[in-house]
Amino acid sequence: MEASAPAAVPPRLKERYEAEIKPSLQKRFGYKTVMEVPRIEKITLNMGVGDAKQDSNVLDAATEQLATIAGQAPNVRRAKKSIANFKLRDGMPVGVSVTLRQARMWEFLDRLTAIAIPRIRDFRGLNARSFDGRGNYSMGVREQIIFPEIDYDAIDQVRGLDVTITTTAQTDEEAYVLLRELGMPFSPDGAPGSEAQVEEEDAEEERRHEEARLKAEAEAAAYEQLKEENPEAYETPTPSEDEDEAETGEETKE
């Protein structure tokens, strides 16, 4: 009888989430059950290959590099319509992408926070304003060489990629706390739920109201100017004598 294969070692970041972060989030936000605690659903990586229309080797190089970073073969994204101004034809490759879930997702996030991000030049913290309002976060990586899996001497050119982290959080504040606890080094400026962000949102709301007020005043002033320039067009029409007689005749018949 053959011996069964040894069970795969669970990602350390997932174990930390289950043991420490999940109970902490449940207590902080007052979730009734652990099922309400936000978690990461998937991580999507996208790399553009706009130069592939001139050189087919660019697509192969980008595909290989993204596969090395993600540990999973990416899919080629193709244009859905032709755009003459950009010399783009329907079906032409425009990028490569890969979606990570479960163990690969956790392992990538661990490498991203512990190894790759600290290698970013002049790093001052991730932008805490890059949430989409539904608990998902996106960040741009300017150089793929921050990932240790990429051999700098073997790459054809330095290219960037986008990283999107999709969570089950209902608000940006919950997603922010989740990712921060998982090791994402956010900048303190503009953190969701902070006093600074609330003040910023209030100022933006006040600005929109002021713009609406100024627009309404401008429209009213324009209307009054038109009335002054052409008063006859804005006079309330008065019934003519024929209309008065017709109305009187109808009343008499009744």
Coordinates of N, CA and C in Angstrom, one line a residue:
M1 N 0.9 -1.2 0.0 CA 0.0 0.0 0.0 C 0.9 1.3 0.0
E2 N 0.6 2.2 -0.9 CA 1.4 3.4 -1.0 C 1.1 4.4 0.1
A3 N 2.1 5.0 0.6 CA 1.9 6.0 1.6 C 1.3 7.3 1.0
S4 N 0.4 7.9 1.7 CA -0.3 9.1 1.3 C 0.7 10.3 1.2
A5 N 0.5 11.2 0.3 CA 1.3 12.4 0.2 C 1.2 13.3 1.4
P6 N 2.2 13.9 1.9 CA 2.1 14.8 3.0 C 1.3 16.0 2.7
A7 N 0.5 16.4 3.7 CA -0.4 17.6 3.5 C 0.5 18.8 3.3
A8 N 0.0 19.7 2.4 CA 0.7 20.9 2.1 C 0.7 21.9 3.3
V9 N 1.8 22.5 3.5 CA 1.9 23.5 4.7 C 1.1 24.7 4.4
P10 N 0.2 25.0 5.3 CA -0.7 26.2 5.0 C 0.2 27.5 5.1
P11 N -0.2 28.5 4.3 CA 0.6 29.8 4.3 C 0.6 30.4 5.7
R12 N 1.7 30.9 6.1 CA 1.9 31.5 7.4 C 1.0 32.7 7.6
L13 N 0.8 33.5 6.5 CA 0.0 34.7 6.7 C -1.5 34.3 6.9
K14 N -1.9 33.2 6.3 CA -3.3 32.7 6.5 C -3.5 32.2 7.9
E15 N -2.5 31.5 8.4 CA -2.6 31.0 9.8 C -2.6 32.2 10.8
R16 N -1.9 33.3 10.5 CA -1.9 34.4 11.4 C -3.3 35.1 11.3
Y17 N -3.8 35.2 10.1 CA -5.2 35.8 9.9 C -6.2 35.0 10.8
E18 N -6.2 33.7 10.7 CA -7.2 32.9 11.4 C -7.0 33.0 12.9
A19 N -5.7 33.0 13.4 CA -5.5 32.9 14.8 C -5.5 34.3 15.5
E20 N -5.1 35.3 14.8 CA -4.9 36.6 15.5 C -5.8 37.7 14.9
I21 N -5.8 37.9 13.6 CA -6.4 39.0 12.9 C -7.9 38.9 12.9
K22 N -8.4 37.7 12.6 CA -9.9 37.6 12.6 C -10.6 37.8 13.9
P23 N -10.1 37.3 15.0 CA -10.7 37.6 16.3 C -10.6 39.1 16.7
S24 N -9.4 39.7 16.3 CA -9.3 41.1 16.6 C -10.3 42.0 15.8
L25 N -10.5 41.7 14.5 CA -11.4 42.4 13.7 C -12.9 42.2 14.2
Q26 N -13.2 41.0 14.6 CA -14.5 40.7 15.2 C -14.8 41.6 16.4
K27 N -13.8 41.7 17.3 CA -14.0 42.5 18.5 C -14.0 44.0 18.2
R28 N -13.2 44.4 17.3 CA -13.1 45.9 17.0 C -14.4 46.4 16.3
F29 N -15.0 45.6 15.4 CA -16.1 46.1 14.6 C -17.4 45.5 15.1
G30 N -17.4 44.7 16.1 CA -18.6 44.1 16.8 C -19.4 43.2 15.9
Y31 N -18.7 42.4 15.1 CA -19.4 41.4 14.3 C -20.0 40.3 15.2
K32 N -21.2 39.9 14.8 CA -21.9 38.9 15.6 C -21.3 37.5 15.4
T33 N -20.9 37.2 14.2 CA -20.3 35.9 14.0 C -19.0 36.1 13.2
V34 N -18.2 35.0 13.2 CA -16.9 35.1 12.5 C -17.1 35.1 11.0
M35 N -18.3 34.7 10.5 CA -18.6 34.8 9.1 C -18.7 36.2 8.6
E36 N -19.0 37.1 9.4 CA -19.1 38.5 9.0 C -17.7 39.2 8.9
V37 N -16.7 38.6 9.5 CA -15.4 39.2 9.5 C -14.8 39.3 8.0
P38 N -14.4 40.5 7.6 CA -13.9 40.6 6.2 C -12.7 39.7 5.9
R39 N -12.5 39.2 4.7 CA -11.4 38.4 4.3 C -11.0 38.8 2.9
I40 N -9.9 38.3 2.5 CA -9.4 38.5 1.1 C -10.0 37.4 0.2
E41 N -10.6 37.8 -0.9 CA -11.2 36.9 -1.8 C -10.2 36.5 -2.9
K42 N -9.5 37.5 -3.5 CA -8.6 37.2 -4.6 C -7.7 38.4 -4.8
I43 N -6.6 38.2 -5.5 CA -5.6 39.2 -5.8 C -5.4 39.1 -7.3
T44 N -5.6 40.2 -8.0 CA -5.4 40.2 -9.5 C -4.2 41.1 -9.9
L45 N -3.4 40.5 -10.8 CA -2.2 41.2 -11.3 C -2.4 41.5 -12.7
N46 N -2.1 42.7 -13.2 CA -2.2 43.1 -14.6 C -0.9 43.8 -15.0
M47 N -0.4 43.4 -16.2 CA 0.8 44.0 -16.8 C 0.5 44.4 -18.2
G48 N 0.7 45.7 -18.5 CA 0.4 46.1 -19.9 C 1.5 45.8 -20.8
V49 N 1.1 45.5 -22.1 CA 2.1 45.1 -23.1 C 1.8 45.9 -24.4
G50 N 1.7 47.2 -24.3 CA 1.4 48.0 -25.4 C 2.4 47.9 -26.6
D51 N 3.6 47.6 -26.2 CA 4.7 47.5 -27.3 C 4.6 46.2 -28.0
A52 N 3.7 45.3 -27.7 CA 3.6 44.0 -28.3 C 3.2 44.1 -29.8
K53 N 2.5 45.2 -30.1 CA 2.1 45.4 -31.5 C 3.3 45.6 -32.5
Q54 N 4.4 46.1 -31.9 CA 5.6 46.3 -32.8 C 6.6 45.1 -32.6
D55 N 6.6 44.5 -31.4 CA 7.5 43.4 -31.2 C 6.8 42.3 -30.4
S56 N 6.6 41.1 -31.1 CA 5.9 40.0 -30.5 C 6.7 39.4 -29.3
N57 N 8.0 39.6 -29.2 CA 8.8 39.1 -28.1 C 8.4 39.8 -26.8
V58 N 7.8 41.0 -26.9 CA 7.4 41.7 -25.6 C 6.4 41.0 -24.9
L59 N 5.4 40.4 -25.6 CA 4.3 39.7 -25.0 C 4.8 38.4 -24.3
D60 N 5.8 37.7 -25.0 CA 6.3 36.5 -24.4 C 7.1 36.8 -23.1
A61 N 7.9 37.9 -23.1 CA 8.7 38.3 -22.0 C 7.8 38.7 -20.8
A62 N 6.7 39.5 -21.1 CA 5.8 39.9 -20.0 C 5.1 38.8 -19.4
T63 N 4.7 37.8 -20.3 CA 4.0 36.6 -19.8 C 4.9 35.8 -18.9
E64 N 6.1 35.6 -19.3 CA 7.1 34.9 -18.5 C 7.3 35.5 -17.1
Q65 N 7.5 36.8 -17.2 CA 7.8 37.6 -15.9 C 6.6 37.6 -15.0
L66 N 5.4 37.8 -15.5 CA 4.3 37.7 -14.6 C 4.0 36.4 -14.0
A67 N 4.3 35.3 -14.8 CA 4.2 34.0 -14.3 C 5.2 33.7 -13.2
T68 N 6.4 34.2 -13.4 CA 7.4 34.1 -12.3 C 7.0 34.8 -11.0
I69 N 6.4 35.9 -11.2 CA 6.0 36.7 -10.0 C 4.8 36.0 -9.3
A70 N 3.8 35.6 -10.1 CA 2.6 35.1 -9.5 C 2.7 33.6 -9.1
G71 N 3.6 32.9 -9.8 CA 3.6 31.4 -9.6 C 2.5 30.7 -10.3
Q72 N 1.9 31.4 -11.3 CA 0.7 30.8 -12.0 C 0.7 31.4 -13.4
A73 N 0.4 30.7 -14.4 CA 0.4 31.1 -15.8 C -0.7 32.2 -16.0
P74 N -0.3 33.3 -16.6 CA -1.3 34.4 -16.8 C -2.1 34.2 -18.1
N75 N -3.2 35.0 -18.2 CA -4.0 35.0 -19.4 C -3.6 36.3 -20.3
V76 N -3.7 36.2 -21.6 CA -3.5 37.3 -22.4 C -4.8 38.1 -22.6
R77 N -4.7 39.4 -22.4 CA -5.9 40.3 -22.6 C -5.8 40.9 -24.0
R78 N -6.8 40.8 -24.8 CA -6.8 41.3 -26.1 C -7.9 42.5 -26.3
A79 N -7.6 43.3 -27.2 CA -8.5 44.5 -27.5 C -9.8 44.0 -28.0
K80 N -10.9 44.6 -27.6 CA -12.2 44.2 -28.0 C -12.7 45.0 -29.2
K81 N -12.1 46.0 -29.5 CA -12.5 46.8 -30.7 C -11.2 47.6 -31.2
S82 N -11.3 48.0 -32.4 CA -10.2 48.7 -33.1 C -10.3 50.2 -32.9
I83 N -9.2 50.8 -32.6 CA -9.1 52.2 -32.4 C -7.9 52.7 -33.3
A84 N -8.3 53.4 -34.4 CA -7.3 53.8 -35.4 C -6.3 54.8 -34.8
N85 N -6.7 55.7 -33.9 CA -5.8 56.7 -33.4 C -4.7 56.1 -32.6
F86 N -4.9 54.9 -32.0 CA -3.9 54.2 -31.2 C -3.3 53.1 -32.0
K87 N -3.6 53.0 -33.3 CA -3.1 51.9 -34.1 C -3.4 50.5 -33.5
L88 N -4.6 50.4 -32.9 CA -5.1 49.2 -32.2 C -6.1 48.5 -33.0
R89 N -5.9 47.2 -33.2 CA -6.9 46.4 -34.0 C -7.6 45.4 -33.0
D90 N -8.8 45.0 -33.4 CA -9.6 44.1 -32.6 C -8.8 42.8 -32.5
G91 N -8.6 42.3 -31.3 CA -7.9 41.0 -31.1 C -6.4 41.2 -30.8
M92 N -5.9 42.4 -30.9 CA -4.5 42.6 -30.6 C -4.2 42.5 -29.1
P93 N -3.1 41.8 -28.7 CA -2.8 41.7 -27.3 C -2.4 43.1 -26.6
V94 N -3.1 43.4 -25.5 CA -2.8 44.7 -24.8 C -2.3 44.5 -23.4
G95 N -2.3 43.3 -22.9 CA -1.9 43.0 -21.6 C -2.0 41.6 -21.2
V96 N -1.4 41.3 -20.0 CA -1.5 39.9 -19.4 C -1.9 40.1 -18.0
S97 N -2.7 39.2 -17.5 CA -3.3 39.2 -16.2 C -3.4 37.8 -15.6
V98 N -3.4 37.8 -14.3 CA -3.5 36.6 -13.5 C -4.3 36.8 -12.2
T99 N -5.2 35.9 -11.9 CA -6.0 36.0 -10.7 C -5.6 34.9 -9.7
L100 N -5.1 35.3 -8.5 CA -4.7 34.4 -7.5 C -5.7 34.2 -6.4
R101 N -5.9 33.0 -6.0 CA -6.9 32.6 -4.9 C -6.2 31.6 -4.0
Q102 N -6.8 31.5 -2.8 CA -6.4 30.5 -1.8 C -4.9 30.6 -1.5
A103 N -4.2 29.5 -1.5 CA -2.8 29.4 -1.0 C -1.9 30.4 -1.8
R104 N -2.0 30.4 -3.1 CA -1.1 31.3 -3.9 C -1.4 32.7 -3.6
M105 N -2.7 33.1 -3.3 CA -3.0 34.4 -3.0 C -2.3 34.8 -1.7
W106 N -2.4 34.0 -0.7 CA -1.8 34.3 0.6 C -0.3 34.4 0.5
E107 N 0.3 33.5 -0.2 CA 1.8 33.5 -0.4 C 2.3 34.7 -1.1
F108 N 1.5 35.1 -2.2 CA 1.9 36.3 -2.9 C 1.8 37.5 -2.0
L109 N 0.7 37.7 -1.2 CA 0.6 38.8 -0.3 C 1.7 38.9 0.7
D110 N 2.1 37.7 1.2 CA 3.2 37.6 2.2 C 4.5 38.1 1.6
R111 N 4.8 37.7 0.3 CA 6.0 38.1 -0.3 C 5.9 39.6 -0.7
L112 N 4.7 40.1 -1.1 CA 4.6 41.5 -1.4 C 4.9 42.4 -0.2
T113 N 4.3 42.1 0.9 CA 4.4 43.0 2.1 C 5.8 42.8 2.8
A114 N 6.3 41.6 2.8 CA 7.6 41.3 3.6 C 8.8 41.6 2.8
I115 N 8.8 41.4 1.4 CA 10.0 41.5 0.6 C 9.9 42.5 -0.4
A116 N 8.9 42.5 -1.3 CA 8.8 43.3 -2.5 C 8.7 44.8 -2.1
I117 N 7.6 45.2 -1.3 CA 7.4 46.6 -1.0 C 8.6 47.3 -0.3
P118 N 9.2 46.6 0.6 CA 10.4 47.3 1.2 C 11.5 47.6 0.3
R119 N 11.5 47.0 -0.9 CA 12.6 47.2 -1.9 C 12.2 48.4 -2.9
I120 N 11.0 49.0 -2.7 CA 10.7 50.1 -3.5 C 11.6 51.3 -3.2
R121 N 12.1 52.0 -4.2 CA 13.0 53.1 -3.9 C 12.2 54.3 -3.4
D122 N 12.7 55.0 -2.4 CA 12.1 56.2 -1.8 C 10.7 55.9 -1.4
F123 N 10.5 54.7 -0.8 CA 9.2 54.3 -0.3 C 8.8 55.1 0.9
R124 N 7.5 55.7 0.9 CA 7.0 56.5 2.0 C 5.7 56.0 2.5
G125 N 5.3 54.8 2.1 CA 4.0 54.3 2.5 C 3.0 54.2 1.4
L126 N 2.2 53.2 1.4 CA 1.2 53.1 0.4 C 0.1 54.1 0.5
N127 N -0.5 54.5 -0.6 CA -1.6 55.5 -0.6 C -2.8 54.9 0.0
A128 N -3.3 55.4 1.1 CA -4.4 54.9 1.8 C -5.7 55.4 1.1
R129 N -5.7 56.2 0.1 CA -6.9 56.7 -0.6 C -7.2 55.9 -1.8
S130 N -6.5 54.8 -2.0 CA -6.7 54.0 -3.3 C -7.7 52.9 -3.1
F131 N -8.6 53.1 -2.2 CA -9.8 52.1 -2.1 C -10.9 52.6 -3.0
D132 N -11.7 51.7 -3.4 CA -12.7 52.0 -4.4 C -14.1 52.3 -3.8
G133 N -14.2 52.4 -2.5 CA -15.5 52.6 -1.9 C -16.3 51.4 -1.6
R134 N -15.8 50.2 -2.0 CA -16.5 48.9 -1.8 C -15.6 47.9 -1.1
G135 N -14.5 48.4 -0.5 CA -13.6 47.5 0.3 C -12.5 46.9 -0.5
N136 N -12.2 47.4 -1.8 CA -11.2 46.8 -2.6 C -10.1 47.8 -2.8
Y137 N -8.8 47.3 -2.9 CA -7.7 48.2 -2.9 C -6.8 47.9 -4.1
S138 N -6.3 49.0 -4.8 CA -5.5 48.8 -5.9 C -4.2 49.7 -5.7
M139 N -3.1 49.1 -6.2 CA -1.8 49.8 -6.1 C -1.0 49.5 -7.4
G140 N -0.2 50.5 -7.7 CA 0.7 50.3 -8.9 C 2.1 50.0 -8.5
V141 N 2.7 49.1 -9.2 CA 4.2 48.8 -9.0 C 4.9 49.3 -10.3
R142 N 5.8 50.2 -10.1 CA 6.5 50.8 -11.3 C 7.5 49.9 -11.9
E143 N 8.2 49.1 -11.1 CA 9.2 48.2 -11.5 C 9.0 46.8 -11.1
Q144 N 9.0 45.8 -12.0 CA 8.8 44.4 -11.6 C 10.0 43.9 -10.9
I145 N 11.1 44.6 -10.9 CA 12.4 44.1 -10.3 C 12.3 44.1 -8.8
I146 N 11.3 44.7 -8.2 CA 11.2 44.7 -6.8 C 10.9 43.3 -6.2
F147 N 10.4 42.4 -7.1 CA 10.2 41.0 -6.7 C 11.5 40.2 -6.9
P148 N 11.9 39.6 -5.8 CA 13.2 38.9 -5.9 C 13.2 37.7 -6.9
E149 N 12.1 37.3 -7.3 CA 12.1 36.2 -8.3 C 12.6 36.6 -9.7
I150 N 12.5 37.9 -9.9 CA 12.9 38.5 -11.2 C 14.4 38.8 -11.2
D151 N 15.1 38.2 -12.2 CA 16.5 38.4 -12.4 C 16.7 39.7 -13.2
Y152 N 17.3 40.7 -12.6 CA 17.5 42.0 -13.2 C 18.3 41.9 -14.5
D153 N 19.3 41.1 -14.5 CA 20.2 40.9 -15.7 C 19.5 40.2 -16.8
A154 N 18.4 39.5 -16.6 CA 17.8 38.7 -17.6 C 16.5 39.3 -18.2
I155 N 16.1 40.5 -17.7 CA 14.9 41.1 -18.2 C 15.1 41.9 -19.5
D156 N 14.1 42.0 -20.3 CA 14.3 42.8 -21.5 C 14.2 44.3 -21.3
Q157 N 13.2 44.7 -20.4 CA 13.0 46.1 -20.0 C 12.3 46.1 -18.7
V158 N 12.4 47.3 -18.0 CA 11.7 47.5 -16.8 C 10.3 47.9 -17.1
R159 N 9.3 47.2 -16.5 CA 7.9 47.5 -16.8 C 7.1 47.3 -15.4
G160 N 6.0 48.0 -15.4 CA 5.2 48.0 -14.1 C 4.0 47.1 -14.2
L161 N 3.3 47.0 -13.1 CA 2.1 46.2 -13.1 C 1.2 46.7 -12.0
D162 N -0.1 46.4 -12.1 CA -1.1 46.8 -11.2 C -1.5 45.6 -10.3
V163 N -1.7 45.9 -9.0 CA -2.1 44.9 -8.1 C -3.5 45.3 -7.5
T164 N -4.5 44.5 -7.6 CA -5.8 44.7 -7.1 C -6.2 43.7 -6.1
I165 N -6.5 44.1 -4.8 CA -6.8 43.2 -3.8 C -8.3 43.3 -3.5
T166 N -9.1 42.2 -3.8 CA -10.5 42.2 -3.6 C -10.8 41.6 -2.2
T167 N -11.6 42.3 -1.4 CA -12.0 41.8 -0.1 C -13.5 41.7 0.0
T168 N -14.0 41.1 1.1 CA -15.4 41.0 1.4 C -15.9 42.1 2.3
A169 N -15.0 43.0 2.6 CA -15.3 44.1 3.5 C -16.4 45.0 2.9
Q170 N -17.3 45.5 3.7 CA -18.4 46.3 3.2 C -18.0 47.8 3.1
T171 N -17.0 48.2 3.8 CA -16.6 49.6 3.8 C -15.1 49.7 3.6
D172 N -14.6 50.8 3.2 CA -13.2 51.0 3.0 C -12.4 51.0 4.3
E173 N -13.1 51.5 5.4 CA -12.4 51.4 6.7 C -12.1 50.0 7.2
E174 N -13.1 49.1 7.0 CA -12.9 47.7 7.4 C -11.8 47.1 6.5
A175 N -11.8 47.4 5.2 CA -10.8 46.8 4.4 C -9.4 47.4 4.7
Y176 N -9.3 48.7 5.1 CA -8.1 49.3 5.4 C -7.5 48.6 6.7
V177 N -8.3 48.4 7.7 CA -7.8 47.8 8.9 C -7.4 46.3 8.6
L178 N -8.1 45.6 7.8 CA -7.8 44.2 7.4 C -6.4 44.2 6.8
L179 N -6.2 45.0 5.8 CA -4.9 45.0 5.0 C -3.8 45.5 5.9
R180 N -4.1 46.5 6.7 CA -3.0 47.0 7.6 C -2.6 45.9 8.6
E181 N -3.5 45.1 9.1 CA -3.2 44.1 10.0 C -2.4 42.9 9.3
L182 N -2.6 42.8 8.0 CA -1.9 41.8 7.3 C -0.6 42.2 6.8
G183 N -0.2 43.5 7.2 CA 1.2 43.9 6.9 C 1.3 44.9 5.8
M184 N 0.2 45.4 5.2 CA 0.3 46.5 4.2 C 0.8 47.8 4.8
P185 N 1.9 48.3 4.4 CA 2.5 49.5 5.1 C 1.9 50.8 4.5
F186 N 0.7 51.2 5.0 CA 0.0 52.4 4.5 C 0.6 53.6 5.1
S187 N 0.5 54.7 4.3 CA 0.8 56.0 4.8 C -0.3 56.5 5.7
P188 N -0.1 57.2 6.8 CA -1.1 57.6 7.7 C -2.1 58.6 7.1
D189 N -1.6 59.3 6.1 CA -2.4 60.4 5.5 C -3.6 59.8 4.7
G190 N -4.8 60.3 5.0 CA -6.0 60.0 4.3 C -6.5 58.6 4.6
A191 N -6.2 58.0 5.7 CA -6.7 56.7 6.1 C -8.2 56.7 6.2
P192 N -8.9 55.7 5.6 CA -10.4 55.6 5.8 C -10.8 55.6 7.2
G193 N -11.8 56.4 7.6 CA -12.3 56.5 8.9 C -11.5 57.4 9.9
S194 N -10.4 57.9 9.4 CA -9.6 58.8 10.3 C -10.3 60.2 10.3
E195 N -9.9 61.0 11.3 CA -10.5 62.4 11.4 C -10.1 63.2 10.2
A196 N -8.8 63.0 9.7 CA -8.4 63.8 8.6 C -9.2 63.5 7.3
Q197 N -9.6 62.2 7.2 CA -10.4 61.8 6.0 C -11.8 62.4 6.1
V198 N -12.3 62.3 7.3 CA -13.7 62.9 7.6 C -13.7 64.4 7.3
E199 N -12.7 65.1 7.7 CA -12.6 66.5 7.4 C -12.5 66.8 5.9
E200 N -11.7 65.9 5.3 CA -11.5 66.1 3.9 C -12.8 65.8 3.1
E201 N -13.6 64.8 3.5 CA -14.8 64.5 2.9 C -15.8 65.7 3.1
D202 N -15.8 66.2 4.3 CA -16.7 67.3 4.6 C -16.4 68.5 3.8
A203 N -15.1 68.8 3.6 CA -14.6 69.9 2.8 C -15.0 69.7 1.3
E204 N -14.9 68.5 0.9 CA -15.3 68.2 -0.5 C -16.8 68.4 -0.7
E205 N -17.6 67.9 0.3 CA -19.1 68.1 0.2 C -19.4 69.6 0.2
E206 N -18.8 70.3 1.0 CA -19.0 71.8 1.1 C -18.6 72.5 -0.2
R207 N -17.5 72.0 -0.8 CA -17.1 72.5 -2.1 C -18.2 72.2 -3.2
R208 N -18.7 71.0 -3.2 CA -19.7 70.7 -4.2 C -21.0 71.5 -4.0
H209 N -21.4 71.8 -2.8 CA -22.5 72.6 -2.5 C -22.3 74.0 -3.0
E210 N -21.1 74.5 -2.7 CA -20.8 75.9 -3.2 C -20.8 76.0 -4.7
E211 N -20.3 75.0 -5.4 CA -20.3 75.0 -6.8 C -21.7 75.0 -7.3
A212 N -22.6 74.2 -6.7 CA -24.0 74.1 -7.1 C -24.7 75.4 -6.9
R213 N -24.4 76.1 -5.8 CA -25.0 77.4 -5.5 C -24.5 78.4 -6.5
L214 N -23.2 78.5 -6.8 CA -22.7 79.4 -7.8 C -23.3 79.2 -9.2
K215 N -23.5 77.9 -9.5 CA -24.1 77.6 -10.8 C -25.5 78.0 -10.9
A216 N -26.3 77.8 -9.8 CA -27.7 78.3 -9.8 C -27.8 79.8 -9.9
E217 N -26.9 80.5 -9.2 CA -26.9 82.0 -9.3 C -26.5 82.5 -10.7
A218 N -25.6 81.8 -11.3 CA -25.2 82.2 -12.7 C -26.3 81.9 -13.6
E219 N -27.0 80.8 -13.5 CA -28.2 80.5 -14.4 C -29.3 81.6 -14.2
A220 N -29.5 81.9 -12.9 CA -30.6 82.9 -12.6 C -30.2 84.3 -13.2
A221 N -28.9 84.6 -13.1 CA -28.5 85.9 -13.6 C -28.6 85.9 -15.1
A222 N -28.2 84.8 -15.8 CA -28.3 84.7 -17.2 C -29.8 84.8 -17.7
Y223 N -30.7 84.2 -16.9 CA -32.1 84.3 -17.2 C -32.6 85.7 -17.1
E224 N -32.2 86.4 -16.1 CA -32.7 87.8 -15.9 C -32.1 88.7 -17.0
Q225 N -30.9 88.4 -17.4 CA -30.3 89.2 -18.5 C -31.1 89.0 -19.8
L226 N -31.4 87.7 -20.1 CA -32.2 87.5 -21.3 C -33.6 88.2 -21.2
K227 N -34.2 88.2 -20.1 CA -35.5 88.9 -19.9 C -35.3 90.4 -20.2
E228 N -34.2 91.0 -19.8 CA -34.0 92.4 -20.0 C -33.7 92.7 -21.5
E229 N -33.0 91.8 -22.2 CA -32.7 92.0 -23.6 C -33.9 91.7 -24.5
N230 N -34.7 90.8 -24.1 CA -35.9 90.5 -25.0 C -37.1 90.3 -24.1
P231 N -37.7 91.3 -23.5 CA -38.8 91.2 -22.5 C -40.0 90.6 -23.1
E232 N -40.3 90.8 -24.4 CA -41.5 90.4 -25.0 C -41.5 88.8 -25.1
A233 N -40.4 88.2 -25.2 CA -40.4 86.7 -25.3 C -40.7 86.1 -23.9
Y234 N -40.6 86.8 -22.9 CA -40.8 86.3 -21.5 C -42.0 86.8 -20.9
E235 N -42.9 87.6 -21.6 CA -44.1 88.1 -21.1 C -45.2 87.0 -21.0
T236 N -46.0 87.0 -20.0 CA -47.0 86.0 -19.9 C -48.1 86.3 -20.9
P237 N -48.4 85.4 -21.8 CA -49.4 85.7 -22.8 C -50.8 85.9 -22.2
T238 N -51.5 87.0 -22.8 CA -52.9 87.3 -22.4 C -53.9 86.8 -23.4
P239 N -55.0 86.3 -23.0 CA -56.0 85.8 -24.0 C -56.5 86.9 -24.9
S240 N -56.6 86.6 -26.2 CA -57.1 87.6 -27.1 C -58.6 87.7 -27.0
E241 N -59.2 88.7 -27.7 CA -60.6 89.0 -27.7 C -61.4 87.8 -28.3
D242 N -60.9 87.2 -29.4 CA -61.6 86.1 -30.0 C -61.7 84.9 -29.0
E243 N -60.6 84.7 -28.2 CA -60.6 83.6 -27.3 C -61.6 83.9 -26.2
D244 N -61.6 85.2 -25.7 CA -62.6 85.5 -24.7 C -64.0 85.3 -25.1
E245 N -64.3 85.7 -26.4 CA -65.7 85.5 -26.9 C -66.0 84.0 -27.1
A246 N -65.0 83.2 -27.5 CA -65.2 81.8 -27.6 C -65.5 81.1 -26.3
E247 N -64.8 81.5 -25.2 CA -65.0 81.0 -23.9 C -66.4 81.4 -23.4
T248 N -66.8 82.7 -23.7 CA -68.1 83.2 -23.2 C -69.2 82.4 -23.9
G249 N -69.0 82.1 -25.2 CA -70.0 81.4 -26.0 C -70.2 80.0 -25.4
E250 N -69.1 79.3 -25.0 CA -69.2 78.0 -24.5 C -69.9 78.0 -23.2
E251 N -69.6 79.0 -22.3 CA -70.3 79.1 -21.0 C -71.8 79.3 -21.3
T252 N -72.2 80.1 -22.3 CA -73.7 80.4 -22.6 C -74.4 79.1 -23.0
K253 N -73.7 78.3 -23.9 CA -74.3 77.0 -24.3 C -74.5 76.1 -23.1
E254 N -73.6 76.1 -22.2 CA -73.8 75.2 -21.0 C -74.9 75.7 -20.1

